[in-house]
Amino acid sequence: MAKEGSAGFDGADRDADRIDSRPRWQPRREWIMGTLAALAIIAAAALHGLTSNRTPALAGTALTPPRPAYDFRLRDQDGRDLSLSELRGKAVVLTFLYVHCPDYCPVIADKLRQTDEELGPERQHVAFLAVSVDPRGDTPAAVRGFLLTHRVQGELEYLTGSAVQLRPIWEHYWVAGVAAPSSIAVTHTTVVYVIDPSGAMRVFFGWQFAPHELANDLRILTGHIRDRAIRARTAGSEERQE
């Protein structure tokens, strides 16, 4: 009897072990699955944070690495001296024009006006500069007439000087300009540079650039793209909380 009782007791112990083993294992498995799910959520949130805070790509052709913009000092259409370094803290759009240009220069001027309109209130963080490639023909009166015709007076600073003053600027910005001896026509490189607020040349466009792309690059370089994204995410969070 004792043997049978002992055997019965051992069997009961084994049954108890089997019964107890299930509750001990089940919470452990649920805990592991819950932990893995939480880690997956955390990883997804971190990835979203990285991608949402990533600076968008610039549309212009990048200068890699960015190079310091060559500084210069010239006179604007109203006779005021202006240097590029005075505009530090703003993004600067720099191009090279002449007022008697029959083709590309008027198109660039019109697109700069459209870019300024596209920026809206953010234009206060941007400066638009044009440097003459025709020191003989770009008189103050002719320049003011050009700005008025293309409706960029007050928006575009048109800088002029002597050939001696202008030549090193053309060279540093890879602008080749050749005036025809018997004509007012000037053959020159049509380029639009974007200089960031720290004074580094970041990208450039050809004359056929889209104003909205230039405006977007200016927002990126002045930090306003990220500010907009942060404001949009904050507004979205507040709406969901309500």
XYZ file of C-alpha atoms in Angstrom:
242
model
C 0.000 0.000 0.000
C 2.802 2.241 0.889
C 4.375 1.550 -2.456
C 1.186 2.236 -4.275
C 0.626 5.323 -2.176
C 4.118 6.477 -2.939
C 3.597 5.852 -6.596
C 0.305 7.724 -6.486
C 1.964 10.630 -4.684
C 4.762 10.773 -7.251
C 2.249 10.747 -10.066
C 0.343 13.570 -8.462
C 3.557 15.548 -8.199
C 4.254 14.961 -11.879
C 0.734 16.054 -12.756
C 1.154 19.143 -10.606
C 4.415 19.917 -12.384
C 2.687 19.612 -15.736
C -0.188 21.794 -14.615
C 2.141 24.441 -13.112
C 4.432 24.480 -16.123
C 1.758 25.960 -18.401
C 1.004 29.093 -16.361
C 4.708 29.711 -15.808
C 5.485 29.526 -19.570
C 2.455 31.415 -20.911
C 3.125 34.790 -19.181
C 6.783 34.562 -20.170
C 5.880 34.113 -23.833
C 3.390 37.004 -23.696
C 6.025 39.182 -22.037
C 8.543 38.398 -24.771
C 6.025 39.082 -27.535
C 4.987 42.331 -25.866
C 8.599 43.430 -25.517
C 9.311 42.692 -29.190
C 6.233 44.663 -30.226
C 7.306 47.623 -28.086
C 10.803 47.532 -29.562
C 9.332 47.482 -33.063
C 7.209 50.545 -32.255
C 10.210 52.384 -30.810
C 12.326 51.547 -33.881
C 9.583 52.733 -36.226
C 9.211 55.986 -34.285
C 12.978 56.563 -34.373
C 13.076 55.916 -38.117
C 10.175 58.321 -38.649
C 11.984 60.948 -36.606
C 15.130 60.560 -38.688
C 13.321 60.753 -42.004
C 11.006 63.596 -41.000
C 13.920 65.722 -39.748
C 16.099 65.021 -42.762
C 16.816 68.125 -44.846
C 15.129 67.810 -48.259
C 17.337 67.571 -51.327
C 18.266 70.769 -53.158
C 16.964 71.175 -56.708
C 19.958 73.130 -58.007
C 23.261 71.603 -59.058
C 25.265 71.220 -55.860
C 28.775 72.605 -55.464
C 30.572 69.824 -53.590
C 32.080 70.719 -51.298
C 30.520 74.167 -50.843
C 33.078 76.921 -51.372
C 33.287 80.380 -49.818
C 31.730 83.017 -52.058
C 34.190 85.578 -53.368
C 33.481 88.920 -51.723
C 33.209 92.153 -53.686
C 32.014 95.716 -53.327
C 30.196 97.551 -56.119
C 27.675 100.340 -56.619
C 23.953 99.670 -57.068
C 21.445 101.366 -59.371
C 20.922 104.193 -56.881
C 24.604 104.927 -56.344
C 24.933 103.129 -53.019
C 27.930 100.917 -52.298
C 27.109 97.323 -51.404
C 29.360 94.391 -50.579
C 28.386 90.741 -50.680
C 29.615 90.204 -47.115
C 27.114 92.777 -45.840
C 24.377 90.307 -46.690
C 25.725 87.589 -44.392
C 22.814 86.012 -42.523
C 20.649 85.918 -45.631
C 20.570 83.521 -48.563
C 21.791 85.355 -51.660
C 20.767 84.737 -55.252
C 23.586 85.994 -57.480
C 23.419 86.274 -61.259
C 25.133 88.214 -64.078
C 23.161 90.364 -66.526
C 23.269 93.288 -68.917
C 20.334 95.555 -69.673
C 20.499 95.409 -73.492
C 20.435 91.615 -73.530
C 17.837 90.442 -76.092
C 17.212 86.944 -74.774
C 18.347 85.264 -71.549
C 18.767 88.211 -69.168
C 15.131 89.354 -69.390
C 14.012 85.767 -68.766
C 16.239 85.500 -65.679
C 14.966 88.838 -64.327
C 11.348 87.759 -64.784
C 12.016 84.421 -63.078
C 13.689 86.152 -60.147
C 10.550 88.256 -59.724
C 8.446 85.082 -59.761
C 10.765 83.507 -57.190
C 10.369 86.543 -54.943
C 6.578 86.266 -55.262
C 6.761 82.550 -54.505
C 8.683 83.218 -51.282
C 6.080 85.585 -49.878
C 6.940 86.727 -46.315
C 10.065 84.540 -46.360
C 11.663 86.948 -48.861
C 12.959 88.943 -45.888
C 15.596 86.232 -45.436
C 16.784 86.443 -49.065
C 18.674 88.979 -51.192
C 18.723 89.071 -54.996
C 21.849 90.448 -56.699
C 22.778 91.000 -60.336
C 26.300 91.942 -61.388
C 26.818 93.679 -64.716
C 28.725 92.026 -67.558
C 28.573 95.223 -69.618
C 30.253 98.107 -67.770
C 29.950 100.335 -70.825
C 26.237 99.875 -71.506
C 24.901 99.371 -67.968
C 24.579 103.027 -66.993
C 22.571 103.879 -63.849
C 19.678 105.205 -65.955
C 19.649 102.113 -68.192
C 19.740 99.810 -65.171
C 16.840 101.583 -63.473
C 14.834 101.325 -66.688
C 15.563 97.586 -66.897
C 14.460 97.014 -63.290
C 11.273 98.990 -63.888
C 10.451 97.117 -67.102
C 10.812 93.737 -65.401
C 9.114 94.869 -62.171
C 12.017 93.998 -59.906
C 12.784 97.463 -58.544
C 13.145 97.169 -54.782
C 13.746 93.424 -55.101
C 16.850 93.063 -57.278
C 20.051 94.964 -56.503
C 21.815 95.579 -59.822
C 25.522 96.217 -59.239
C 27.827 97.938 -61.708
C 31.436 99.056 -61.886
C 34.387 99.525 -64.182
C 35.861 96.693 -66.220
C 38.814 96.650 -63.813
C 36.448 96.189 -60.854
C 34.250 93.616 -62.559
C 36.832 91.371 -64.209
C 38.045 89.578 -61.028
C 34.422 89.004 -60.015
C 33.644 87.414 -63.378
C 36.724 85.233 -63.052
C 35.920 84.024 -59.533
C 32.367 83.100 -60.549
C 33.389 81.508 -63.875
C 31.478 84.069 -65.923
C 32.929 84.601 -69.375
C 31.804 87.861 -70.945
C 32.862 89.192 -74.322
C 31.473 92.429 -75.753
C 31.253 92.603 -79.550
C 33.227 95.654 -80.756
C 30.577 96.833 -83.239
C 27.468 95.906 -81.240
C 25.881 96.305 -77.831
C 25.543 92.514 -77.615
C 27.570 90.724 -74.936
C 28.200 87.000 -75.018
C 28.312 85.751 -71.447
C 27.660 82.783 -69.182
C 24.088 82.604 -67.909
C 24.213 81.261 -64.372
C 22.317 81.798 -61.117
C 24.175 81.014 -57.893
C 22.667 80.432 -54.467
C 24.842 81.436 -51.511
C 23.772 80.289 -48.065
C 23.532 82.579 -44.987
C 27.061 81.611 -43.884
C 28.514 82.888 -47.179
C 29.106 79.521 -48.866
C 28.178 78.828 -52.490
C 25.838 75.845 -52.385
C 24.094 75.353 -55.723
C 23.690 76.922 -59.150
C 20.996 76.981 -61.822
C 20.936 77.653 -65.537
C 18.758 80.391 -67.030
C 15.865 77.960 -67.542
C 15.366 77.302 -63.800
C 11.872 76.923 -62.346
C 11.058 79.714 -59.850
C 9.378 77.329 -57.416
C 12.514 75.152 -57.310
C 14.750 78.137 -56.598
C 12.308 79.324 -53.916
C 12.322 75.863 -52.346
C 16.134 75.755 -52.239
C 16.153 79.172 -50.584
C 13.711 77.946 -47.941
C 15.894 74.908 -47.291
C 19.080 76.958 -46.949
C 17.459 79.496 -44.626
C 15.958 76.725 -42.472
C 12.345 77.532 -43.276
C 11.554 74.142 -44.814
C 12.335 72.441 -41.490
C 10.465 75.103 -39.535
C 7.402 74.533 -41.722
C 7.592 70.776 -41.196
C 7.896 71.193 -37.424
C 4.914 73.545 -37.353
C 2.879 71.118 -39.470
C 3.714 68.161 -37.183
C 2.909 70.221 -34.088
C -0.435 71.315 -35.531
C -1.258 67.715 -36.456
C -0.463 66.494 -32.923
C -2.649 69.175 -31.385
C -5.559 68.260 -33.676
C -5.282 64.584 -32.731
C -5.227 65.458 -29.019
C -8.420 67.488 -29.406
